[in-house]
PDB file of C-alpha atoms in Angstrom:
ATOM      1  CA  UNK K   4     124.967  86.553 109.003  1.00 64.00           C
ATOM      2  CA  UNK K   5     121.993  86.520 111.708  1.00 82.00           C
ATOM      3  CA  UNK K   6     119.068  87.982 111.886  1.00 86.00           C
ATOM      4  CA  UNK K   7     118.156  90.485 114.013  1.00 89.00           C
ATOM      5  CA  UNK K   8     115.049  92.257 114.944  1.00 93.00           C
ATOM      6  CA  UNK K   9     114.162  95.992 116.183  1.00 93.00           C
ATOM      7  CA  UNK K  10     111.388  96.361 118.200  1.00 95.00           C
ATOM      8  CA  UNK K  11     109.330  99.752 118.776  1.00 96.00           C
ATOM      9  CA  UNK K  12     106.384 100.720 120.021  1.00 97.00           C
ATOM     10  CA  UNK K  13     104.356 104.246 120.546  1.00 97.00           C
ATOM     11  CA  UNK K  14     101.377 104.921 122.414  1.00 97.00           C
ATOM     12  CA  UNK K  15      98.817 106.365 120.518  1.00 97.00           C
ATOM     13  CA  UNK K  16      95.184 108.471 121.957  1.00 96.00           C
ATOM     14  CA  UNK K  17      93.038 106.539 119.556  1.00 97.00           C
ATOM     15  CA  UNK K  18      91.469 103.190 119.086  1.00 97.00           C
ATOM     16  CA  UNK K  19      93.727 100.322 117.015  1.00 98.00           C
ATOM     17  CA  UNK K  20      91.246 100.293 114.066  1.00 97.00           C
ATOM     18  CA  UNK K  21      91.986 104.576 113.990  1.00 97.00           C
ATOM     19  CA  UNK K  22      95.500 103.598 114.061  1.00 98.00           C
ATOM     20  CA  UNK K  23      95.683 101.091 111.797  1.00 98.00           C
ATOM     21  CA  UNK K  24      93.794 103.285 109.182  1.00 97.00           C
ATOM     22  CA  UNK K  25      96.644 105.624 109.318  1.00 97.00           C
ATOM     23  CA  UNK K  26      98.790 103.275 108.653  1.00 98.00           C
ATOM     24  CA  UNK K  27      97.201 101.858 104.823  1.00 97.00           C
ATOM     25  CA  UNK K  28      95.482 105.095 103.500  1.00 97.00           C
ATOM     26  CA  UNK K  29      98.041 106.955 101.833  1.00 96.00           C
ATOM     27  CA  UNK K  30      96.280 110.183 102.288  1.00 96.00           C
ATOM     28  CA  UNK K  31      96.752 109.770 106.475  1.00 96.00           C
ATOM     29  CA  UNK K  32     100.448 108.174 105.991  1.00 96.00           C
ATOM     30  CA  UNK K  33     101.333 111.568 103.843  1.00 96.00           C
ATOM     31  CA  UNK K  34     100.444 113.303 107.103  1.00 96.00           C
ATOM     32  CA  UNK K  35     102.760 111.675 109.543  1.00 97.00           C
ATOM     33  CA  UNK K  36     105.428 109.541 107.430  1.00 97.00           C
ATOM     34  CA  UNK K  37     107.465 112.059 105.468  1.00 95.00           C
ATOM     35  CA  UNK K  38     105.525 115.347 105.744  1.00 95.00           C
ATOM     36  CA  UNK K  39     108.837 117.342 104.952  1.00 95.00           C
ATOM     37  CA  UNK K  40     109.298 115.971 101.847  1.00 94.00           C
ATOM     38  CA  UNK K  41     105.898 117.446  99.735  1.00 93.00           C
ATOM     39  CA  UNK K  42     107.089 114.968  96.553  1.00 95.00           C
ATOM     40  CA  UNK K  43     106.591 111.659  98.599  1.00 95.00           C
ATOM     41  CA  UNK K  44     103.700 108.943  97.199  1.00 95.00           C
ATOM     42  CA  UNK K  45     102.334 107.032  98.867  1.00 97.00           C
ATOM     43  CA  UNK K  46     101.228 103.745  97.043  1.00 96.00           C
ATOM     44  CA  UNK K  47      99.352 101.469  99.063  1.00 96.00           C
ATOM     45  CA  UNK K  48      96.383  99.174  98.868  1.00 95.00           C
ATOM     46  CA  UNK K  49      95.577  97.227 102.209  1.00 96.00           C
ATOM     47  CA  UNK K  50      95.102  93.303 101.014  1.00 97.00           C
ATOM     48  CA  UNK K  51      97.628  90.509 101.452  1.00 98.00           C
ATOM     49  CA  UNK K  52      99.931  89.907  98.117  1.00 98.00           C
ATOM     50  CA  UNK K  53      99.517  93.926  96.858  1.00 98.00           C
ATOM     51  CA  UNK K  54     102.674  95.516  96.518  1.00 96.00           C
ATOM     52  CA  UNK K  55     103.475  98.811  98.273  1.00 96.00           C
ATOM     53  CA  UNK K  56     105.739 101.837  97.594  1.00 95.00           C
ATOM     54  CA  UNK K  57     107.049 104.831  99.579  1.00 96.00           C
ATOM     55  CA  UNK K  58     109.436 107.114  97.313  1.00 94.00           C
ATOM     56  CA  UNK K  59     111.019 110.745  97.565  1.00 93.00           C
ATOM     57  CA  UNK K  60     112.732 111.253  94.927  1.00 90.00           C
ATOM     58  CA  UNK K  61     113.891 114.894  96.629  1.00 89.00           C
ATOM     59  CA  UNK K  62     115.047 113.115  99.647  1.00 91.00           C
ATOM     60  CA  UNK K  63     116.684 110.248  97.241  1.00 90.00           C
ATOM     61  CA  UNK K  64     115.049 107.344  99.379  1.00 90.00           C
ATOM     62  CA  UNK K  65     112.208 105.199  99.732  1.00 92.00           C
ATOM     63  CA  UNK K  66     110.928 101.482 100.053  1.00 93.00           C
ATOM     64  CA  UNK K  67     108.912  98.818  98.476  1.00 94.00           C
ATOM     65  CA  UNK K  68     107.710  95.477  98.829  1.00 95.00           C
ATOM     66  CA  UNK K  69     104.452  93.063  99.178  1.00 97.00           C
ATOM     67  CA  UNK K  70     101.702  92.903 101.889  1.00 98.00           C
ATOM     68  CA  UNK K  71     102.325  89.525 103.341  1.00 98.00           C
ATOM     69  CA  UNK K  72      99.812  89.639 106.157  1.00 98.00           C
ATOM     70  CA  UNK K  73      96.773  91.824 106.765  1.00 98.00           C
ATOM     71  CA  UNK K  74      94.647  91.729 109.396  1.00 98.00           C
ATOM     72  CA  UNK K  75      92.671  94.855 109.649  1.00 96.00           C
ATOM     73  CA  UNK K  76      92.512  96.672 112.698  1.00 97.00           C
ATOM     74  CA  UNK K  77      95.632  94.050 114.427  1.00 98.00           C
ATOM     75  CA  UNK K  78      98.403  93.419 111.920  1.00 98.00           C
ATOM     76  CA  UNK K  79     100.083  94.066 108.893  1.00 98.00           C
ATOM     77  CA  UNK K  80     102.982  92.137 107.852  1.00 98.00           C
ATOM     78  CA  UNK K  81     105.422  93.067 105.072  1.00 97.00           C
ATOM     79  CA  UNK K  82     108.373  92.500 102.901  1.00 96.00           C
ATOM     80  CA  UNK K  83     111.057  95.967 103.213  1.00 94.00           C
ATOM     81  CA  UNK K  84     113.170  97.047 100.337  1.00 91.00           C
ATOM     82  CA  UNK K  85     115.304 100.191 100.702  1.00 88.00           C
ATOM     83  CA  UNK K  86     114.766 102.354  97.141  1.00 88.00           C
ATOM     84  CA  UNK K  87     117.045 105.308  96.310  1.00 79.00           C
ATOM     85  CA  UNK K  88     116.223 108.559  94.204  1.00 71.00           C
ATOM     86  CA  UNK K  89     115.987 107.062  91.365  1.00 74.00           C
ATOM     87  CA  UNK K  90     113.609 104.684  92.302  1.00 71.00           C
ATOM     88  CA  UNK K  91     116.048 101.562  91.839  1.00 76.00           C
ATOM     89  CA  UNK K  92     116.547  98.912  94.635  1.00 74.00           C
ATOM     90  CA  UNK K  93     119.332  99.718  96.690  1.00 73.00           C
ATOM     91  CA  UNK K  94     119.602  96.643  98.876  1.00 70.00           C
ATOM     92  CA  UNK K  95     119.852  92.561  98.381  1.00 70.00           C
ATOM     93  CA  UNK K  96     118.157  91.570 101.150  1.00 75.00           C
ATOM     94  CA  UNK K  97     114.861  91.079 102.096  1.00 84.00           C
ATOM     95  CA  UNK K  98     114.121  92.719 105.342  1.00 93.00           C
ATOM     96  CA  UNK K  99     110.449  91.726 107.390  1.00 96.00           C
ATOM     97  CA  UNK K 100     108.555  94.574 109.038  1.00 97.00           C
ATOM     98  CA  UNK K 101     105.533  93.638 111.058  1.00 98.00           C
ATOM     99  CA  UNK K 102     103.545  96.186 112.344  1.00 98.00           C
ATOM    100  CA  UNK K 103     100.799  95.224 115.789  1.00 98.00           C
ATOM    101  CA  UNK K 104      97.885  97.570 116.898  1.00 98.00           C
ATOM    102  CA  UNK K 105      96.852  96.990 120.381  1.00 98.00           C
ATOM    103  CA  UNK K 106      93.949  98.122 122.044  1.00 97.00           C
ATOM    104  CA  UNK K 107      94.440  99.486 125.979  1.00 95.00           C
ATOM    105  CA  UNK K 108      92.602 101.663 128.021  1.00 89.00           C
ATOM    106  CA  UNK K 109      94.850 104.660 126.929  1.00 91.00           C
ATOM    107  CA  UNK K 110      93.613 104.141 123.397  1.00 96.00           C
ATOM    108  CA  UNK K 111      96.204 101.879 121.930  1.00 98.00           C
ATOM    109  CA  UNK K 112      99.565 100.811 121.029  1.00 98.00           C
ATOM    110  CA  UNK K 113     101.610 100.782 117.741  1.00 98.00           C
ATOM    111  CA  UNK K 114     104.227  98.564 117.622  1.00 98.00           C
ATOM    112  CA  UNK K 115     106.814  97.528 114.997  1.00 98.00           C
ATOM    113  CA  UNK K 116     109.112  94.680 114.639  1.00 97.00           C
ATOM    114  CA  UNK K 117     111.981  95.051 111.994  1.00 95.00           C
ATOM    115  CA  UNK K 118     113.730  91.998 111.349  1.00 94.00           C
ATOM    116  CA  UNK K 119     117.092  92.305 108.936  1.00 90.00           C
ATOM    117  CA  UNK K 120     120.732  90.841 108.894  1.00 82.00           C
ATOM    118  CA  UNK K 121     122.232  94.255 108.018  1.00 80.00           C
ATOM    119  CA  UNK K 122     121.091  96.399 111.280  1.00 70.00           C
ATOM    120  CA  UNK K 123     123.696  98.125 112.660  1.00 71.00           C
ATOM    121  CA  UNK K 124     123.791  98.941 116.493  1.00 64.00           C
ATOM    122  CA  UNK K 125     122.642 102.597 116.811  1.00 63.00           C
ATOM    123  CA  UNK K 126     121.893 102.171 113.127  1.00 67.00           C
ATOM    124  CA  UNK K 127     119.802 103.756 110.571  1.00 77.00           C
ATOM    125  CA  UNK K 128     116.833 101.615 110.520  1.00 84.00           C
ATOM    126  CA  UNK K 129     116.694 102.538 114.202  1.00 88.00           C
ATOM    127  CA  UNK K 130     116.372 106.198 114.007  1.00 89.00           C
ATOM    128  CA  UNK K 131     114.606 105.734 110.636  1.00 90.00           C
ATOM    129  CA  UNK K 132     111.848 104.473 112.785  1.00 94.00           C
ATOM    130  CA  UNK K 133     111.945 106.802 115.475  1.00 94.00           C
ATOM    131  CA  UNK K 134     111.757 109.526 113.508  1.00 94.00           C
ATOM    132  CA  UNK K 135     108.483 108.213 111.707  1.00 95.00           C
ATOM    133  CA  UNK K 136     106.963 106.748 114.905  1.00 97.00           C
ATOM    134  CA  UNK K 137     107.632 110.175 116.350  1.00 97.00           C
ATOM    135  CA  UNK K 138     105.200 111.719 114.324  1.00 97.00           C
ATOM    136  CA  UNK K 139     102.494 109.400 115.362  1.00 97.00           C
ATOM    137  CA  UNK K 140     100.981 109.956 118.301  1.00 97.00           C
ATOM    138  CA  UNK K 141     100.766 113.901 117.359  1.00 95.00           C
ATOM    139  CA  UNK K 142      99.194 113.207 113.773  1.00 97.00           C
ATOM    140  CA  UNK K 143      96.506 111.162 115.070  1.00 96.00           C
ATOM    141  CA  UNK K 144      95.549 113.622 118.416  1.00 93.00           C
ATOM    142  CA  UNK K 145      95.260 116.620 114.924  1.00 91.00           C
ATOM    143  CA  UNK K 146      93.426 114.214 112.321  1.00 83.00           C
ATOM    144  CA  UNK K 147      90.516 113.140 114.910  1.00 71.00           C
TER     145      UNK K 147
END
């Protein structure tokens, strides 16, 4: 099976380092990511080769993997397993989410790549992101 990759971006009112910061301190990504679910963590450390975890266990999902590339302020780069409630891994595959902060004149832009051989047209990954990158722009106009 092929891969394929899923590309989104948002534009956010803040600088790329700003935006970038939201995305590897867990106490900003508990403010956009899954707000509605109060029993998320948010395990993170921003350096190439740490591992990383997002979990609800009240929502019964999550994900996990390593930090392959960090580049503060530009790029992160990571490995993308699905977990479920019980914090087990749910999936075989390895997925690749890369993650680009751009500076423009409008403050910048946020833009992931998700690259998998199980995304469905219309699919879940799809929305997944949506509904996270949603919450963006709004999160960082409230935090400044």
């Amino acid at each position: 099976m092929s891969a394929s990759t899923i590309t989104l971006s948002r534009q956010v009112p803040v600088p790329a380092d700003r935006a970038y910061r939201a995305w590897v301190e867990p106490e900003e990504l508990s403010g956009w990511w899954w707000p509605q679910w109060q029993d998320t963590r948010y395990d993170l450390e921003p350096r190439e080769g740490a591992e990383f975890r997002i979990h609800s266990a009240e929502a019964g999902v999550g994900v996990t993997g390593v930090l392959t590339t960090v580049e503060e302020s530009r790029l992160l780069t990571m490995t993308w397993l699905w977990i479920n409630g019980e914090d087990t891994i749910v999936q075989d595959l390895v997925d690749v989410v890369e993650v680009r902060f751009t500076d423009n004149g409008e403050g910048s832009v946020v833009t992931v790549l998700h690259t998998s051989t199980e995304h469905e047209t219309d699919g879940g990954a799809e929305q997944g992101w949506n509904d996270v990158l949603d919450r963006l722009p709004a999160y960082l106009v409230e935090a400044r």
